[in-house]
Coordinates of C-alpha atoms in Angstrom, one line a residue:
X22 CA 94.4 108.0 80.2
X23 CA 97.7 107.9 78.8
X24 CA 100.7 105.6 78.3
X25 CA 103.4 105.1 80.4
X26 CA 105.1 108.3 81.7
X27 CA 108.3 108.8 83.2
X28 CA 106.7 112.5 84.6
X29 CA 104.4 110.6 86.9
X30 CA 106.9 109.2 88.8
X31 CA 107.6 112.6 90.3
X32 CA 104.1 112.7 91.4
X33 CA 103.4 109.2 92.4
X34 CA 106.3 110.4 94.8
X35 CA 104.4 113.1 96.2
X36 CA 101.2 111.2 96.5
X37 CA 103.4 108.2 98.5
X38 CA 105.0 111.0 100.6
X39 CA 101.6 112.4 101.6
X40 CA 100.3 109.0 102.6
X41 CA 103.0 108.9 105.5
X42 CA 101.4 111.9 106.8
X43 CA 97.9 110.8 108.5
X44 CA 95.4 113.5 107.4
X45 CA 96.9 114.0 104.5
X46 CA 95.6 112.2 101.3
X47 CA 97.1 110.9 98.2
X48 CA 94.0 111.5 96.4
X49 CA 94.0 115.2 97.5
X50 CA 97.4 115.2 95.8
X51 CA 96.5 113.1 92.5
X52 CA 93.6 115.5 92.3
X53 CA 96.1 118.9 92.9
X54 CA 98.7 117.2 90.0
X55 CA 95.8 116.6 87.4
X56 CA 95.7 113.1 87.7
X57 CA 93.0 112.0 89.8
X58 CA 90.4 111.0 87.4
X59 CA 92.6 108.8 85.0
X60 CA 94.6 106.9 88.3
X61 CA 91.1 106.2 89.6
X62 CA 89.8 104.8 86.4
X63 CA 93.3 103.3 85.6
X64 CA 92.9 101.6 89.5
X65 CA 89.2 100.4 88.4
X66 CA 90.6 99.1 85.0
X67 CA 93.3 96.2 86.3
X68 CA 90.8 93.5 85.6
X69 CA 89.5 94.6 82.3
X70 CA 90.2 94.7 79.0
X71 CA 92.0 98.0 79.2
X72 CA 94.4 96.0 81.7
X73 CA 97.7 96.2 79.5
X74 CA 97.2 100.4 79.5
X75 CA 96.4 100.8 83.0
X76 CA 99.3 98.9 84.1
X77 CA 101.6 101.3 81.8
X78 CA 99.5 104.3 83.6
X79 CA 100.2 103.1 87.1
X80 CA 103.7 101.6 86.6
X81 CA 105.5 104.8 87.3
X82 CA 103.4 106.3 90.0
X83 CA 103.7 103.3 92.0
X84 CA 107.4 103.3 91.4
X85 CA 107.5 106.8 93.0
X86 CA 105.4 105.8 95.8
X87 CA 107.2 103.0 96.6
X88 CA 110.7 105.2 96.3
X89 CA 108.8 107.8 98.9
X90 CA 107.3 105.0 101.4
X91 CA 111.0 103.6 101.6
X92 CA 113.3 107.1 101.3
X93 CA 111.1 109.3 103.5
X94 CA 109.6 106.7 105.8
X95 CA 112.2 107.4 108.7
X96 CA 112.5 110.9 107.8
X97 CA 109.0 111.6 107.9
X98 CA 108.9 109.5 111.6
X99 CA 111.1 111.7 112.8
X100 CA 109.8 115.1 111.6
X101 CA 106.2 113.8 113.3
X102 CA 108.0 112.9 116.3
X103 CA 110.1 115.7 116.7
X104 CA 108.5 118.4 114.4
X105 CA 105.3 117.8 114.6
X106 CA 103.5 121.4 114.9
X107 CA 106.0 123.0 112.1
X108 CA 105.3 119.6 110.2
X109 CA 101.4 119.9 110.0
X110 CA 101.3 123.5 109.6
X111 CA 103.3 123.0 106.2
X112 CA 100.6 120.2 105.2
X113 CA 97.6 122.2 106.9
X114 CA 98.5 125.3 104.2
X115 CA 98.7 122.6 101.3
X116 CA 95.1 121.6 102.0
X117 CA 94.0 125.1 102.1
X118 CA 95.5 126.4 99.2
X119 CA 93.9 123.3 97.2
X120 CA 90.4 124.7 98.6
X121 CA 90.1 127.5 95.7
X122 CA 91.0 124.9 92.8
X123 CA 88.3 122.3 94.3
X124 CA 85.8 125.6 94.1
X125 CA 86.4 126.0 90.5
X126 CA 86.7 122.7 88.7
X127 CA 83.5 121.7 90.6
X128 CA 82.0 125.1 89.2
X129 CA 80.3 125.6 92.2
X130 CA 78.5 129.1 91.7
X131 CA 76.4 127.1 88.4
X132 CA 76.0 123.6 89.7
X133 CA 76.1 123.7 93.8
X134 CA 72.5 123.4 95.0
X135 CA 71.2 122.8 98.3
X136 CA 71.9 119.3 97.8
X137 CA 75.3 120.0 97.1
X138 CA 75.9 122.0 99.8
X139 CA 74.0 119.7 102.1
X140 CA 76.5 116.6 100.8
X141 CA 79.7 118.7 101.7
X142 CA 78.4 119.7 104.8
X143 CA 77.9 115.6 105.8
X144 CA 81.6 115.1 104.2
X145 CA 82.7 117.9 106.4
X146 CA 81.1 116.3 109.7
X147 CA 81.6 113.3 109.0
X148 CA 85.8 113.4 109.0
X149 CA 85.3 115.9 112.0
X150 CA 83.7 113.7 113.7
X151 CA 86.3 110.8 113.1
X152 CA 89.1 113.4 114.0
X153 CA 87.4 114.1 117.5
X154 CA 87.0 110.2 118.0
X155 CA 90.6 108.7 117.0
X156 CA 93.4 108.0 119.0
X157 CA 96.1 109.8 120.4
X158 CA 98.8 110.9 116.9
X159 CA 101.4 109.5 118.4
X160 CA 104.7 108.8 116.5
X161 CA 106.6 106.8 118.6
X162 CA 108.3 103.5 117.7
X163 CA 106.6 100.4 118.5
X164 CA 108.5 98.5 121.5
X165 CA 107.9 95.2 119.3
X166 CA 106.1 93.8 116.3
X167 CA 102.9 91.5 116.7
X168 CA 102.6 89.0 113.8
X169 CA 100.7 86.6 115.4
X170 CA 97.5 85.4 113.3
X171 CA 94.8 87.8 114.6
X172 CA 97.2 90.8 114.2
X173 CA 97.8 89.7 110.8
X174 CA 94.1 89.8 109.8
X175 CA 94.0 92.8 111.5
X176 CA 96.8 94.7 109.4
X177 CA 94.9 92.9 106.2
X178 CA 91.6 94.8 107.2
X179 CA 93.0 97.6 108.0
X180 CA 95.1 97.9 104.5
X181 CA 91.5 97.3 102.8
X182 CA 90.1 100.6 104.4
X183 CA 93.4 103.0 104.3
X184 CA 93.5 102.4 100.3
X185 CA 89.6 102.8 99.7
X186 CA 90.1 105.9 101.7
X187 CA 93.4 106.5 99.9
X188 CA 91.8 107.2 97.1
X189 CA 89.4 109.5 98.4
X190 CA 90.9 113.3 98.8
X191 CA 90.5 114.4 102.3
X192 CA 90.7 111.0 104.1
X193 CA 94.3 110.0 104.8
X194 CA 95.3 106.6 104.3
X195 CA 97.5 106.5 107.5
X196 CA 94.9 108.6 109.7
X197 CA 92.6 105.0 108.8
X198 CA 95.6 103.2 110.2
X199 CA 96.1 105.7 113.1
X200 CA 92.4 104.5 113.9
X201 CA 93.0 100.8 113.7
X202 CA 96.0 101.7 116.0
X203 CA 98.3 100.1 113.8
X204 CA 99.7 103.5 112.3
X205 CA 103.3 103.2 114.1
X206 CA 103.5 99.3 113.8
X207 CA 103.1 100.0 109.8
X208 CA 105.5 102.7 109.3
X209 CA 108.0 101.3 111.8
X210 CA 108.1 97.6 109.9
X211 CA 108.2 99.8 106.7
X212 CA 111.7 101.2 108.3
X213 CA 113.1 98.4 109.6
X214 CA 112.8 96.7 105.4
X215 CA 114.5 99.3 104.4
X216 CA 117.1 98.7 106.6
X217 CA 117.2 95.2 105.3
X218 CA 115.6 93.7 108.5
X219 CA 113.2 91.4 107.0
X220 CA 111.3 90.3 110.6
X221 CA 108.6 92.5 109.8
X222 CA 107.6 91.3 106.4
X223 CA 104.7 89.2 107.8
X224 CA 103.2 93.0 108.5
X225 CA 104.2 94.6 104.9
X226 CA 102.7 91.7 103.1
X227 CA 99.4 91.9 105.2
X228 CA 98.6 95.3 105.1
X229 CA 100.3 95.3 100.9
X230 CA 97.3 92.6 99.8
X231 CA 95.0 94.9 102.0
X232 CA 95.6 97.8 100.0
X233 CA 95.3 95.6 96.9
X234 CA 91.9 94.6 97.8
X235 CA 90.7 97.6 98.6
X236 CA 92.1 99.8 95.6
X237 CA 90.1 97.5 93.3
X238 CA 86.8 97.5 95.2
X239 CA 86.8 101.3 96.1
X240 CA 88.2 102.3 92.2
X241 CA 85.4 100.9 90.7
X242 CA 83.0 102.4 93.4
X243 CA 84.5 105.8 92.8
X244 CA 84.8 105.8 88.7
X245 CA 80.8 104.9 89.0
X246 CA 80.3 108.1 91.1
X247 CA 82.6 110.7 89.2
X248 CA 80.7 109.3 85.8
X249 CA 76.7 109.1 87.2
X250 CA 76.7 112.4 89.6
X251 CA 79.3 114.3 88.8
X252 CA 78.9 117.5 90.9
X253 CA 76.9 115.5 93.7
X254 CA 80.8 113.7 94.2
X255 CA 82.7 116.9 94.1
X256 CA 80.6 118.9 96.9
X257 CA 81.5 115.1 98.4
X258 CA 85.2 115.3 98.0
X259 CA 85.7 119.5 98.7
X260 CA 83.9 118.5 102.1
X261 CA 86.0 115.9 102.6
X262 CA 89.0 117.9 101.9
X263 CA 88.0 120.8 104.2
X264 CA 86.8 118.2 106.5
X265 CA 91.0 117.1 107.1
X266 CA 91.9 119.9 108.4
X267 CA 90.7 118.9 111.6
X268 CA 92.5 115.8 111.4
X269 CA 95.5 117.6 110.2
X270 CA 95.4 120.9 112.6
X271 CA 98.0 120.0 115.2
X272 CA 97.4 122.9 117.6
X273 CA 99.0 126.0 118.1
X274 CA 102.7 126.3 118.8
X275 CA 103.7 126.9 122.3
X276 CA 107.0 129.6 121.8
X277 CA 107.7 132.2 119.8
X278 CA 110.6 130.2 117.3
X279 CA 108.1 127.5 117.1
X280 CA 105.5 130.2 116.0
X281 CA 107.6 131.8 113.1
X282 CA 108.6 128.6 111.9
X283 CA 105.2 127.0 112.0
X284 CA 103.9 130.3 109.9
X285 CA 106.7 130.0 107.1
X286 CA 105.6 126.3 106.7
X287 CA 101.8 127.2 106.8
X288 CA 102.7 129.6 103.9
X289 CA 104.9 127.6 102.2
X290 CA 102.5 124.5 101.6
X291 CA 99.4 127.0 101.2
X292 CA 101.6 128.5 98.0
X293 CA 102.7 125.3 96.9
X294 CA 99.1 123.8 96.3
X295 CA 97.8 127.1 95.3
X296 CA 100.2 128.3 92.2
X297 CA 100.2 123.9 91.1
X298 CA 96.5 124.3 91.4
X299 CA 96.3 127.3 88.7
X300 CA 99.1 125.5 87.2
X301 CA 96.8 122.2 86.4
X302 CA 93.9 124.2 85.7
X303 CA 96.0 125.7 83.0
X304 CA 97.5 122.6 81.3
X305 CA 93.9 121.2 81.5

């Protein structure tokens, strides 16, 4: 794990822009930039003695997940809300392409055996299954915000399960929050800060000490895994990745435009993850 680096600010913004999309994971990003393992034990170390370097670790990549959650947030809303098949395609292609790079750092042809193959396959039905159960995607702007006590707790749990599964690849942080049904409230409060509109801060501060909670516990949880069964936790997390797609697919377009559009996106993201994928497996 190193020192501070100004380069992961870059990705830090990557992995906060991918969290506004639900489906799409910021571990599955960490994981495509090379920097999964050290931000999960760098997570897991806070309250350790290696606490001084994994601040200086995560310093910069939560400045550039910050800078995304506040730049893109409105952006992002919109592109959901108006966008939306062109939108996913572009993110559906960037799972894909990461597929073949999850193949060969897991080594699957030496190390998968039926056990292997028989955790992926639970991974894979298991997000499935939580795709065909959630709510309604829908983008639209919240009419108003609810801060009332009971809400609050309910923004604080639902923080504590969008970062454990935030730092899982495959399970998107906001598709959690789309399941609590809090999704829009969060990214809508997260817009109106930006714009200096400070009535949702009750919400931000909730769901922020949330995510705090749950880094720490699921970090720790995670590092034990990766370090005590190694391969058993990667057929685990290429399930889960493959297992996002349903989450992520939004359906076929309905025109022709919408098609060719949708198509360019699909291989745009699919190159993307694929030539960063060869690219990290070459720096490694």
């Amino acid at each position: 794990m190193s020192h501070f680096k100004i380069s992961n600010i870059p990705k830090g913004f990557a992995m906060g822009t991918s969290d506004l999309i639900p489906g799409v994971s910021g571990g599955t990003i960490a994981l495509l930039l090379g920097i999964y393992d050290d931000f999960i034990e760098a997570v897991s170390g806070v309250f350790s003695k290696n606490f001084k370097k994994s601040i200086l670790f995560l310093l910069p990549i939560l400045i550039g997940m910050g800078l995304a959650l506040g730049i893109l947030s409105s952006l992002i809303n919109y592109l959901l809300a108006s966008h939306l098949i062109p939108t996913m395609f572009f993110f559906t292609g960037l799972i894909i392409g990461i597929i073949p790079f999850l193949l060969r750092i897991s080594e699957y042809k030496k190390t998968y055996k039926i056990q292997h193959w028989g955790v992926m396959f639970i991974a894979i039905l298991i997000l499935a299954t939580l795709a065909f159960l959630s709510p309604d995607s829908t983008h639209g702007q919240p009419s108003h915000i609810d801060i009332s006590f009971q809400m609050l707790i309910k923004y604080f749990i639902a923080g504590i399960c969008a970062s454990s599964a935030m730092l899982l690849p495959g399970i998107s942080g906001s598709f959690v929050l789309l399941l609590f049904g809090v999704y829009s409230t969060v990214t809508y409060a997260i817009a109106e800060i930006v714009r200096f509109n400070f009535i949702a801060l009750p919400v931000i501060i909730a769901v922020g000490l949330g995510v705090l909670v749950g880094f720490l516990g699921a970090s720790k949880l995670i590092t034990y895994l990766i370090e005590h069964y190694t391969y058993l936790t990667y057929a685990a997390i290429l399930g889960l990745v493959i297992g996002s797609l349903f989450s992520v697919f939004p359906g076929l377009p309905t025109n022709g435009l919408t098609w060719v559009i949708s198509i360019i996106t699909l291989i745009l993201g699919f190159s993307a993850s694929y030539i960063l994928g060869k690219y990290t497996e070459d720096e490694a």
